[in-house]
PDB file of C-alpha atoms in Angstrom:
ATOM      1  CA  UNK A 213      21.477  17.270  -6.863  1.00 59.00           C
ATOM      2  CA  UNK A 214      25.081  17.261  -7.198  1.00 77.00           C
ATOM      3  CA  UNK A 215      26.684  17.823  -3.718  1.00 85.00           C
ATOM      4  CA  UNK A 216      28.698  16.756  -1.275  1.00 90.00           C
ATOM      5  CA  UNK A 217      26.750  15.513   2.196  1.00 91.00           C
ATOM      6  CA  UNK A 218      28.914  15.564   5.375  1.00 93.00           C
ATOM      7  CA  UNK A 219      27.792  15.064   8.837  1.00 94.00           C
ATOM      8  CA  UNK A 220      28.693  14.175  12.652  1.00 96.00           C
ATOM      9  CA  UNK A 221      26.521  12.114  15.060  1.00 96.00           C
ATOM     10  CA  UNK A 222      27.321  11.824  18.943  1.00 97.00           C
ATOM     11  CA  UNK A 223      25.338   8.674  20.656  1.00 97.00           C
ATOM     12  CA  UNK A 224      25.040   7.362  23.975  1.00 96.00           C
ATOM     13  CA  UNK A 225      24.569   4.053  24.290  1.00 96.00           C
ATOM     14  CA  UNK A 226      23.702   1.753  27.432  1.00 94.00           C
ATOM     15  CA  UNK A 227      21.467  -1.251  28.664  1.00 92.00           C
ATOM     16  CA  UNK A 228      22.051  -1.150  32.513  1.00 90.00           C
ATOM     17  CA  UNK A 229      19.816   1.293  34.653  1.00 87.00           C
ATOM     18  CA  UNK A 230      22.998   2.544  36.466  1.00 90.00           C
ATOM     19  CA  UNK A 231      24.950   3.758  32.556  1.00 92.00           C
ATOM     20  CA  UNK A 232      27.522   1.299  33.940  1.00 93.00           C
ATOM     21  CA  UNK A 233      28.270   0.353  30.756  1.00 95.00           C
ATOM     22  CA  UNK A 234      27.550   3.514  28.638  1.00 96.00           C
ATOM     23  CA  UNK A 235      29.527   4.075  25.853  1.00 97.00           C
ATOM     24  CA  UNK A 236      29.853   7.709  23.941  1.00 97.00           C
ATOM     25  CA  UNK A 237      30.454   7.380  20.212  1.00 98.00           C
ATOM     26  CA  UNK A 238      30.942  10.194  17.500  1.00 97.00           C
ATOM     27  CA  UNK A 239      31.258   9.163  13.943  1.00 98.00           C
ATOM     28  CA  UNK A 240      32.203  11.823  10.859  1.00 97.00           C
ATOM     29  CA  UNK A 241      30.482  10.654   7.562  1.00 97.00           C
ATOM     30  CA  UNK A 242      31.083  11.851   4.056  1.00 93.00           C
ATOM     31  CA  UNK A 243      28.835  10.916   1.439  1.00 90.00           C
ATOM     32  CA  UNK A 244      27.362   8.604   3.555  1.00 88.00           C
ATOM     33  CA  UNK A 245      30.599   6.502   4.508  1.00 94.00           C
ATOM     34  CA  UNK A 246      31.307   6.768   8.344  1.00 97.00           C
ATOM     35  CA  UNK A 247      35.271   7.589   7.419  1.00 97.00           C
ATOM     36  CA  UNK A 248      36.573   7.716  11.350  1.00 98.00           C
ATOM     37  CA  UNK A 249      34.373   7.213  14.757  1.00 98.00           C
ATOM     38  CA  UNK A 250      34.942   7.966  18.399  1.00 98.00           C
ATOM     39  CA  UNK A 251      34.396   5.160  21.117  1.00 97.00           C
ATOM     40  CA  UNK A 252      34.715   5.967  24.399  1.00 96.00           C
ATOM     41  CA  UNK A 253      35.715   2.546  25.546  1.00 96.00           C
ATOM     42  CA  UNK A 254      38.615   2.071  23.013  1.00 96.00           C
ATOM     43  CA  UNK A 255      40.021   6.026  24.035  1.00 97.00           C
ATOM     44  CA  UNK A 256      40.889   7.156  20.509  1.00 98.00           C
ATOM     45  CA  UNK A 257      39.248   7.733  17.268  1.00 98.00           C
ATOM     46  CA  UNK A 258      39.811   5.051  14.750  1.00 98.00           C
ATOM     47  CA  UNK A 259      39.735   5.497  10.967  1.00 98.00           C
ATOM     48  CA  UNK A 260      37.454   3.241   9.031  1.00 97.00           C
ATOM     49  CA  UNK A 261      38.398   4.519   5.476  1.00 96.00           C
ATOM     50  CA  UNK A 262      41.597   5.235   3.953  1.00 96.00           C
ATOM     51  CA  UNK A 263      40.601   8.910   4.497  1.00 95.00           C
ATOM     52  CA  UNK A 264      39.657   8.156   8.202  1.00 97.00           C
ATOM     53  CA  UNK A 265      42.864   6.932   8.683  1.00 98.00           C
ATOM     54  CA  UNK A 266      44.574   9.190   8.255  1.00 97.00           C
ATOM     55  CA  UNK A 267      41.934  11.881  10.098  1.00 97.00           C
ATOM     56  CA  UNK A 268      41.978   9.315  13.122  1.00 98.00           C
ATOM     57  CA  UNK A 269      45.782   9.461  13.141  1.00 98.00           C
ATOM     58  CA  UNK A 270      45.285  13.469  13.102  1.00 98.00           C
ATOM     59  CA  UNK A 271      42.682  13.664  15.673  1.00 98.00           C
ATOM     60  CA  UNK A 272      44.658  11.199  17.867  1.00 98.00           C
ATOM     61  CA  UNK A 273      47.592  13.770  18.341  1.00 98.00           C
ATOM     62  CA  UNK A 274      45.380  15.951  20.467  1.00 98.00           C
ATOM     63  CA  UNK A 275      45.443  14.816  23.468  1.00 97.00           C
ATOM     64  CA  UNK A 276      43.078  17.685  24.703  1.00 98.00           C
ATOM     65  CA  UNK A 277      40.364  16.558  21.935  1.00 97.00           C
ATOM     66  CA  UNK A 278      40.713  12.962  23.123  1.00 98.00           C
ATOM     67  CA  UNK A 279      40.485  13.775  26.691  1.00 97.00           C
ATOM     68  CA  UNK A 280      37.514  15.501  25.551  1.00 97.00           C
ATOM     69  CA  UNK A 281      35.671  13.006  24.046  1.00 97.00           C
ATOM     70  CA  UNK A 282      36.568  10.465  26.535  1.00 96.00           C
ATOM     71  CA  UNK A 283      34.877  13.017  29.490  1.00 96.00           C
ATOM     72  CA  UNK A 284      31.704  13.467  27.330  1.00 96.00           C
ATOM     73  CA  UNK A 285      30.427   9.783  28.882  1.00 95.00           C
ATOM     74  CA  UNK A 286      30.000  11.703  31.693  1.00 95.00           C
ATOM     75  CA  UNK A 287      29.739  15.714  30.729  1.00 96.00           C
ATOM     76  CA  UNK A 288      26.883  14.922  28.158  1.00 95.00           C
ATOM     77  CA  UNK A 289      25.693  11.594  28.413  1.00 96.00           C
ATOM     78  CA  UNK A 290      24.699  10.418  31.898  1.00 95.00           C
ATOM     79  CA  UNK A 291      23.682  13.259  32.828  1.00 94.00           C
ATOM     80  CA  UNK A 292      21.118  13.612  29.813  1.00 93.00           C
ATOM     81  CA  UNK A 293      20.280  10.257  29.682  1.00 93.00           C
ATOM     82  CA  UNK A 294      19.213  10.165  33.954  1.00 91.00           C
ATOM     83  CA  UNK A 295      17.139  13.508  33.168  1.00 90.00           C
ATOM     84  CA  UNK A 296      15.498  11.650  29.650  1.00 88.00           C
ATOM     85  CA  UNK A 297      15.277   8.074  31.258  1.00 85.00           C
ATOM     86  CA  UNK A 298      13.617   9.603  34.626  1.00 81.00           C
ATOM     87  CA  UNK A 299      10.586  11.534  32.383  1.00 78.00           C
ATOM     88  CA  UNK A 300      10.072   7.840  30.470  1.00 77.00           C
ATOM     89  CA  UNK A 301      10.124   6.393  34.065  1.00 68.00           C
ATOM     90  CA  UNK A 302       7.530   9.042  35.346  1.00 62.00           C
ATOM     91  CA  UNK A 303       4.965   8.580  32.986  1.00 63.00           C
ATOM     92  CA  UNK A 304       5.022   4.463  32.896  1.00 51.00           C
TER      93      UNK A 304
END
């Protein structure tokens, strides 16, 4: 099928029991390239394509987008990942 195929995906990822060190990314694909991604720990979205670039550089101006993203360590991830990692912890 001829097509474009364009998608987001937010992650949380940590290793310590406390989310100490959790980090929040979000990466845009196209056609399966991740063209610009979100780290919480660098503060800005950096372009990993030519494309991205300039995307990164456009998302960067923002500063209510990038405050944003930076908050959603602790908006959308610890608190998901305490209510997801205490149900695991329930049934062990």
């Amino acid at each position: 099928a001829d097509g474009y195929y364009q998608y987001k995906m937010d992650e949380c990822v940590y290793s310590t029991s406390d989310y100490s060190d959790m980090v929040y990314l979000r990466s845009l694909s196209f056609n399966k390239d991740v063209d610009v991604q979100f780290n919480s720990t660098v503060g800005k979205f950096v372009g990993l394509t030519e494309f991205g670039v300039k995307q990164a550089e456009y998302f960067n101006k923002n500063q209510a987008l990038v405050q944003g993203r930076k908050a959603s360590v602790d908006t959308a991830c610890r608190p998901n990942a305490q209510i997801l990692d205490s149900s695991v912890r329930d049934k062990a």
